[in-house]
Amino acid sequence: MIPCANPKAQYLSYKSEIDEAMQNVLQGSAYVLGDQVAMLERNFAQFIGTQHAIGVANGTDAIEIALRSLGIGQGDKVITVAHSAVATVAGIEASGAAPVIVDLEEDFYTLDPQLLENALVDDVKAVIAVHIYGQASAVDQIKSFCKSHNLFFIEDCAQAHGGTFQGQRLGSFGDIGTFSCYPTKNLGAIGDGGLISTNSDELAQKMKMIREYGWVDRVSQIKGRNSRLDELQAAILTVKLKYLDEDNQKRKEIAQIYDQLPTQNIQIPKRRENSTHVFHLYVCRLKNRDELKQYLEKHNIFPGIHYPSPIHLQPAYKDGIEISSNMHVTESICNEIISLPMYPELSHEDAQSVVTTINSFFNTHD
Ligand SMILES: *Cc1c(COP(=O)(O)O)cnc(C)c1O
């Protein structure tokens, strides 16, 4: 059986270190927002190359707290995409703001910067670009658009821990970068967790307040909420952060095996120039996606679909979300994409057998 993701395999890879780190927390005196969280924040900021990192409860909260720290809320709008985890839009709405949706670049499935001008309606205050699957959005173009129109730029890095653009880590380009540490993510907790990156002292301080009721010395100076990160997750993440580059390298090696797939039958991921794709997911595109998925499942290989339905077409959103552009790319890829098994512990033999099985599918389904 080859699953799409395998967080337990990752625990087993670092079991003795993780067990020891957890024991230390259990024997310690703080279980939330203590030394472990502070250490993770220092190490993660250094890893990303920003002045600050802030630990929060999950990646959705990270987006909400980022927006709130920028003063964005009720009555404001935020441009983003519909080809993402629902969390991107849920995080915007949790702040009180409303999303304005644009389509994608056909090659990379990331926000199409050409569509920003037209999406710039009244009350737009920020752009959230999602580095989907582990690859950079058009960071330079989006950033310069934001700069020239006085908008904040937030990077949703939930799938791109460790990815780079022009040699610099994702999460260090925008005013704020937001990360999820959901178990299957490139940097995954054994439970929920999230991180936020920024170079601004002022924003960092404000986000630390918002994550705990707006407190300074246990008095609420601004309105906040509870989005604390706990010490157990922070200790686990600190162990895994040490190995993140190595684990991402393993993902890239698996991607190279998948790159041997027959490109006349199946489109493999295109890589943006001057960037490092960290392959949170290896997503192919083909017309008979559903048939291939069934075939693989019959052979005990379990691919995923990220995502089967764009956010604006899901029941909760289909009557109430502002769409700014034609959604051609977003709506056509959702029926054609398939995520092949991808996690650092996936053996090269198993990756090779995924390739072989897909080849045999094409040989019998021409
Ligand atoms: C996982 C994910 C999130 C949200 O993360 P949670 O930790 O589940 O709240 C946000 N954006 C994207 C693109 C994601 O993949």
XYZ file of C-alpha atoms and ligand atoms in Angstrom:
381
model
C 0.000 0.000 0.000
C 1.435 3.366 -1.020
C -0.448 6.298 0.569
C -0.456 9.866 -0.701
C 1.184 11.161 2.476
C 2.564 9.398 5.530
C 3.108 11.515 8.650
C 3.625 8.439 10.818
C 6.649 7.433 8.748
C 8.125 10.821 9.538
C 7.577 10.328 13.265
C 9.340 6.979 13.041
C 12.281 8.572 11.185
C 12.981 10.869 14.131
C 11.322 8.797 16.849
C 14.025 8.816 19.503
C 14.650 12.554 19.212
C 10.929 13.341 19.179
C 10.205 11.057 22.132
C 12.971 12.687 24.126
C 11.821 16.206 23.215
C 8.268 15.312 24.289
C 9.445 13.849 27.585
C 11.313 17.084 28.315
C 8.125 19.066 27.803
C 6.083 16.703 29.971
C 8.623 17.049 32.778
C 8.844 20.814 32.325
C 6.749 23.559 33.812
C 5.005 25.208 30.828
C 2.731 23.465 28.352
C 1.813 26.416 26.138
C 3.822 29.406 24.863
C 6.955 28.551 26.832
C 10.655 28.048 26.067
C 9.987 25.505 23.329
C 7.786 27.916 21.392
C 10.339 30.706 21.847
C 13.141 28.441 20.589
C 11.108 27.310 17.574
C 10.325 30.936 16.750
C 14.027 31.876 16.829
C 15.070 28.890 14.744
C 12.292 29.290 12.199
C 12.949 33.023 11.739
C 16.601 32.191 11.127
C 15.651 29.424 8.690
C 13.331 31.695 6.668
C 15.647 34.674 6.937
C 13.240 37.064 8.625
C 13.586 39.067 11.820
C 10.668 37.325 13.493
C 8.588 34.173 13.563
C 5.448 33.755 15.650
C 3.973 30.396 16.637
C 0.188 30.058 16.414
C -2.375 27.266 16.597
C -2.741 26.510 12.873
C -2.311 27.903 9.362
C -5.834 29.322 9.101
C -5.344 31.356 12.264
C -1.986 32.492 10.880
C -3.806 34.139 7.950
C -6.461 35.698 10.167
C -3.916 37.049 12.643
C -1.692 38.376 9.844
C -4.607 40.346 8.382
C -5.760 41.646 11.763
C -2.251 42.852 12.592
C -2.319 44.890 9.379
C -5.583 46.489 10.454
C -7.562 44.573 7.821
C -11.094 43.445 8.728
C -14.761 44.262 8.246
C -15.366 46.261 5.080
C -11.977 45.405 3.557
C -11.210 43.090 0.659
C -8.299 40.766 -0.031
C -7.359 39.424 -3.465
C -6.540 35.709 -3.602
C -7.139 32.481 -5.551
C -9.766 29.719 -5.413
C -7.331 26.900 -6.193
C -6.155 26.352 -2.626
C -7.130 24.809 0.668
C -10.421 26.349 1.825
C -8.333 27.618 4.738
C -7.026 30.520 2.638
C -10.504 31.962 2.202
C -11.648 30.888 5.699
C -8.697 32.788 7.193
C -9.614 35.943 5.252
C -13.241 35.719 6.337
C -12.280 35.059 9.960
C -10.605 38.488 9.984
C -13.888 40.063 8.871
C -12.585 40.874 5.386
C -13.958 39.455 2.120
C -12.008 37.680 -0.624
C -11.825 38.789 -4.265
C -10.930 35.801 -6.395
C -8.707 35.772 -9.497
C -7.617 32.994 -11.852
C -4.239 31.260 -12.134
C -1.191 31.169 -14.341
C -1.727 28.144 -16.563
C 1.835 26.856 -16.127
C 2.137 26.968 -12.349
C -1.432 27.095 -10.965
C -0.466 30.160 -8.919
C -2.102 33.610 -8.840
C -1.922 35.283 -12.255
C -0.367 38.713 -11.673
C -1.820 39.995 -14.961
C -5.275 39.859 -13.359
C -4.450 42.016 -10.345
C -5.097 45.375 -12.021
C -8.675 44.421 -12.847
C -9.281 42.958 -9.376
C -8.306 46.197 -7.695
C -11.839 47.226 -6.703
C -12.657 49.659 -3.858
C -11.611 48.513 -0.386
C -8.936 46.032 -1.534
C -6.161 46.229 1.060
C -4.002 43.167 0.436
C -3.062 40.296 -1.853
C -2.566 36.750 -0.548
C -0.580 34.596 -2.968
C -0.546 30.854 -2.322
C 2.711 29.038 -3.122
C 0.726 26.011 -4.132
C 2.246 22.501 -3.977
C 5.570 23.935 -2.779
C 6.380 26.254 -5.659
C 6.759 30.032 -5.616
C 4.045 32.280 -7.003
C 5.145 35.115 -9.308
C 6.587 36.766 -6.224
C 8.443 39.617 -7.948
C 5.501 40.765 -10.059
C 2.966 40.462 -7.237
C 5.242 42.261 -4.833
C 5.871 45.161 -7.176
C 2.149 45.450 -7.964
C 1.403 45.618 -4.232
C 4.101 48.188 -3.695
C 2.904 50.480 -6.443
C -0.721 50.285 -5.287
C -0.100 50.528 -1.563
C -1.386 47.052 -0.814
C -0.053 44.607 1.742
C 1.431 41.400 0.377
C 0.919 38.164 2.315
C 2.434 34.858 1.241
C 0.432 31.736 2.103
C 3.387 29.370 2.554
C 1.383 26.500 4.071
C 2.706 24.169 1.358
C 6.102 25.732 0.802
C 8.294 25.560 3.932
C 11.849 25.842 2.662
C 11.001 26.748 -0.926
C 12.924 29.622 -2.506
C 12.667 32.293 -5.169
C 15.821 33.966 -6.474
C 17.752 32.263 -3.699
C 15.608 33.660 -0.912
C 13.165 31.653 1.212
C 9.460 31.964 0.588
C 7.849 33.762 3.487
C 10.501 36.493 3.431
C 9.158 38.471 0.451
C 5.801 39.683 1.697
C 4.909 41.917 4.618
C 3.967 38.637 6.287
C 4.331 34.907 5.488
C 1.920 32.356 6.949
C 2.650 28.653 7.463
C 0.616 25.637 8.515
C 2.227 22.771 10.414
C -0.636 20.343 9.822
C 0.855 16.819 10.045
C 1.232 16.221 6.294
C 2.883 19.567 5.510
C 6.599 19.782 4.719
C 7.138 20.886 8.318
C 4.405 18.996 10.129
C 3.497 18.731 13.795
C 1.879 15.703 15.430
C -1.309 17.681 15.726
C -2.053 21.234 14.679
C 0.347 24.137 14.552
C 1.167 27.246 12.561
C 3.896 29.844 12.114
C 4.043 33.404 10.845
C 7.123 35.206 9.484
C 7.765 38.935 9.231
C 10.568 41.484 9.244
C 8.491 44.097 11.038
C 9.079 44.508 14.776
C 5.761 46.256 15.120
C 3.727 43.585 13.297
C 5.475 40.790 15.186
C 4.631 42.360 18.510
C 1.030 42.927 17.467
C 0.610 39.336 16.219
C 1.996 38.001 19.498
C -0.610 40.074 21.291
C -3.477 38.984 19.025
C -2.690 35.292 19.496
C -3.360 35.665 23.223
C -6.372 37.962 23.789
C -4.490 41.118 22.847
C -2.620 40.875 26.120
C 0.293 42.857 27.426
C 1.021 41.656 30.951
C -2.348 39.925 31.040
C -4.326 43.038 30.179
C -5.984 43.249 26.755
C -4.633 46.321 25.014
C -6.212 45.354 21.687
C -8.850 42.807 20.779
C -7.350 39.384 20.275
C -8.182 35.715 20.487
C -6.666 32.439 21.597
C -4.372 30.909 19.018
C -1.561 29.646 21.210
C 0.933 27.039 20.048
C 1.604 24.353 22.609
C 5.011 23.287 23.862
C 4.728 19.663 22.722
C 4.126 20.683 19.109
C 6.862 23.319 19.271
C 9.364 20.764 20.603
C 8.447 18.301 17.845
C 8.695 21.009 15.184
C 12.104 22.072 16.477
C 13.369 18.528 15.950
C 11.872 18.320 12.458
C 13.050 21.795 11.414
C 16.660 20.585 11.697
C 15.917 18.038 8.979
C 13.631 20.145 6.787
C 16.177 20.867 4.041
C 17.176 17.196 3.982
C 13.541 16.084 3.851
C 12.804 18.537 1.047
C 15.812 17.156 -0.822
C 14.294 13.672 -0.527
C 11.038 15.007 -1.968
C 12.994 16.447 -4.919
C 14.651 13.098 -5.560
C 11.255 11.395 -5.654
C 10.063 14.131 -8.020
C 12.966 13.288 -10.330
C 11.786 9.688 -10.486
C 8.262 10.849 -11.328
C 9.719 13.139 -13.997
C 10.293 9.992 -16.085
C 6.551 9.676 -16.696
C 5.547 9.704 -20.384
C 4.898 13.407 -21.029
C 2.992 12.695 -24.254
C 0.281 11.190 -22.006
C 0.555 13.098 -18.772
C 1.706 16.596 -17.943
C 4.301 16.722 -15.189
C 4.819 19.805 -12.979
C 6.477 22.784 -14.653
C 9.106 24.514 -12.568
C 9.300 28.276 -12.292
C 12.699 29.716 -13.214
C 14.979 30.853 -10.397
C 12.974 29.012 -7.784
C 13.177 25.811 -5.753
C 10.047 23.674 -5.746
C 9.857 21.740 -2.458
C 7.168 19.323 -3.680
C 4.679 19.352 -0.877
C 2.738 17.673 -3.675
C 3.726 16.306 -7.072
C 0.710 17.132 -9.203
C 0.226 15.844 -12.752
C -2.465 16.773 -15.230
C -4.281 14.523 -17.685
C -7.717 14.185 -19.294
C -8.622 10.732 -17.969
C -7.655 11.534 -14.404
C -10.497 9.611 -12.759
C -9.683 6.429 -14.665
C -6.011 6.671 -13.729
C -6.928 7.237 -10.086
C -9.108 4.123 -10.016
C -6.442 2.096 -11.765
C -3.800 3.130 -9.235
C -6.114 2.379 -6.328
C -6.721 -1.082 -7.757
C -2.946 -1.502 -7.630
C -2.767 -0.309 -4.011
C -1.446 3.152 -4.801
C -3.512 5.973 -3.315
C -3.069 9.319 -5.038
C -4.860 12.470 -3.855
C -6.729 15.276 -5.613
C -5.719 18.780 -4.555
C -8.338 20.097 -5.034
C -11.411 18.436 -6.536
C -13.467 21.629 -6.372
C -12.309 25.255 -6.437
C -13.362 27.195 -3.346
C -15.860 29.427 -5.182
C -17.809 26.367 -6.408
C -18.132 24.678 -3.023
C -21.612 24.864 -1.408
C -20.592 27.237 1.383
C -19.191 29.804 -1.035
C -20.985 29.466 -4.308
C -23.496 32.254 -3.712
C -21.398 34.682 -1.825
C -17.906 35.223 -3.114
C -16.622 37.968 -5.379
C -15.047 36.653 -8.586
C -12.982 39.164 -10.481
C -11.845 37.282 -13.578
C -12.733 34.509 -15.927
C -11.928 31.320 -13.965
C -10.896 29.195 -16.904
C -7.676 27.686 -15.508
C -9.034 27.173 -11.980
C -12.152 25.434 -13.222
C -10.526 23.268 -15.871
C -7.608 21.876 -13.874
C -9.722 20.579 -10.970
C -10.994 17.733 -13.163
C -7.567 16.879 -14.552
C -5.097 17.027 -11.667
C -3.799 14.124 -9.608
C -1.329 14.206 -6.706
C 1.090 11.273 -6.704
C 2.289 9.810 -3.398
C 4.880 12.199 -1.947
C 6.626 12.151 1.410
C 10.331 12.052 2.345
C 10.209 8.427 3.517
C 8.711 7.126 0.266
C 11.302 4.655 -1.033
C 12.732 5.077 -4.526
C 11.514 1.552 -5.295
C 7.957 2.518 -4.406
C 8.215 5.754 -6.418
C 9.514 3.706 -9.339
C 6.595 1.300 -9.014
C 4.187 4.263 -9.206
C 5.841 5.193 -12.524
C 5.671 1.603 -13.772
C 2.003 1.296 -12.825
C 1.137 4.564 -14.581
C 3.014 3.374 -17.666
C 1.007 0.162 -17.679
C -2.197 2.214 -17.371
C -1.309 4.099 -20.557
C -0.331 0.897 -22.340
C -3.757 -0.578 -21.669
C -5.845 2.623 -22.043
C -4.843 4.182 -25.365
C -2.922 23.563 4.959
C -3.182 24.898 4.349
C -3.663 26.002 5.082
C -4.207 25.937 6.475
O -3.681 25.262 7.380
P -4.362 24.656 8.712
O -3.169 24.470 9.560
O -5.033 23.400 8.294
O -5.308 25.668 9.253
C -3.727 27.239 4.452
N -3.384 27.387 3.177
C -2.953 26.353 2.425
C -2.546 26.610 1.015
C -2.845 25.079 2.985
O -2.412 24.066 2.222
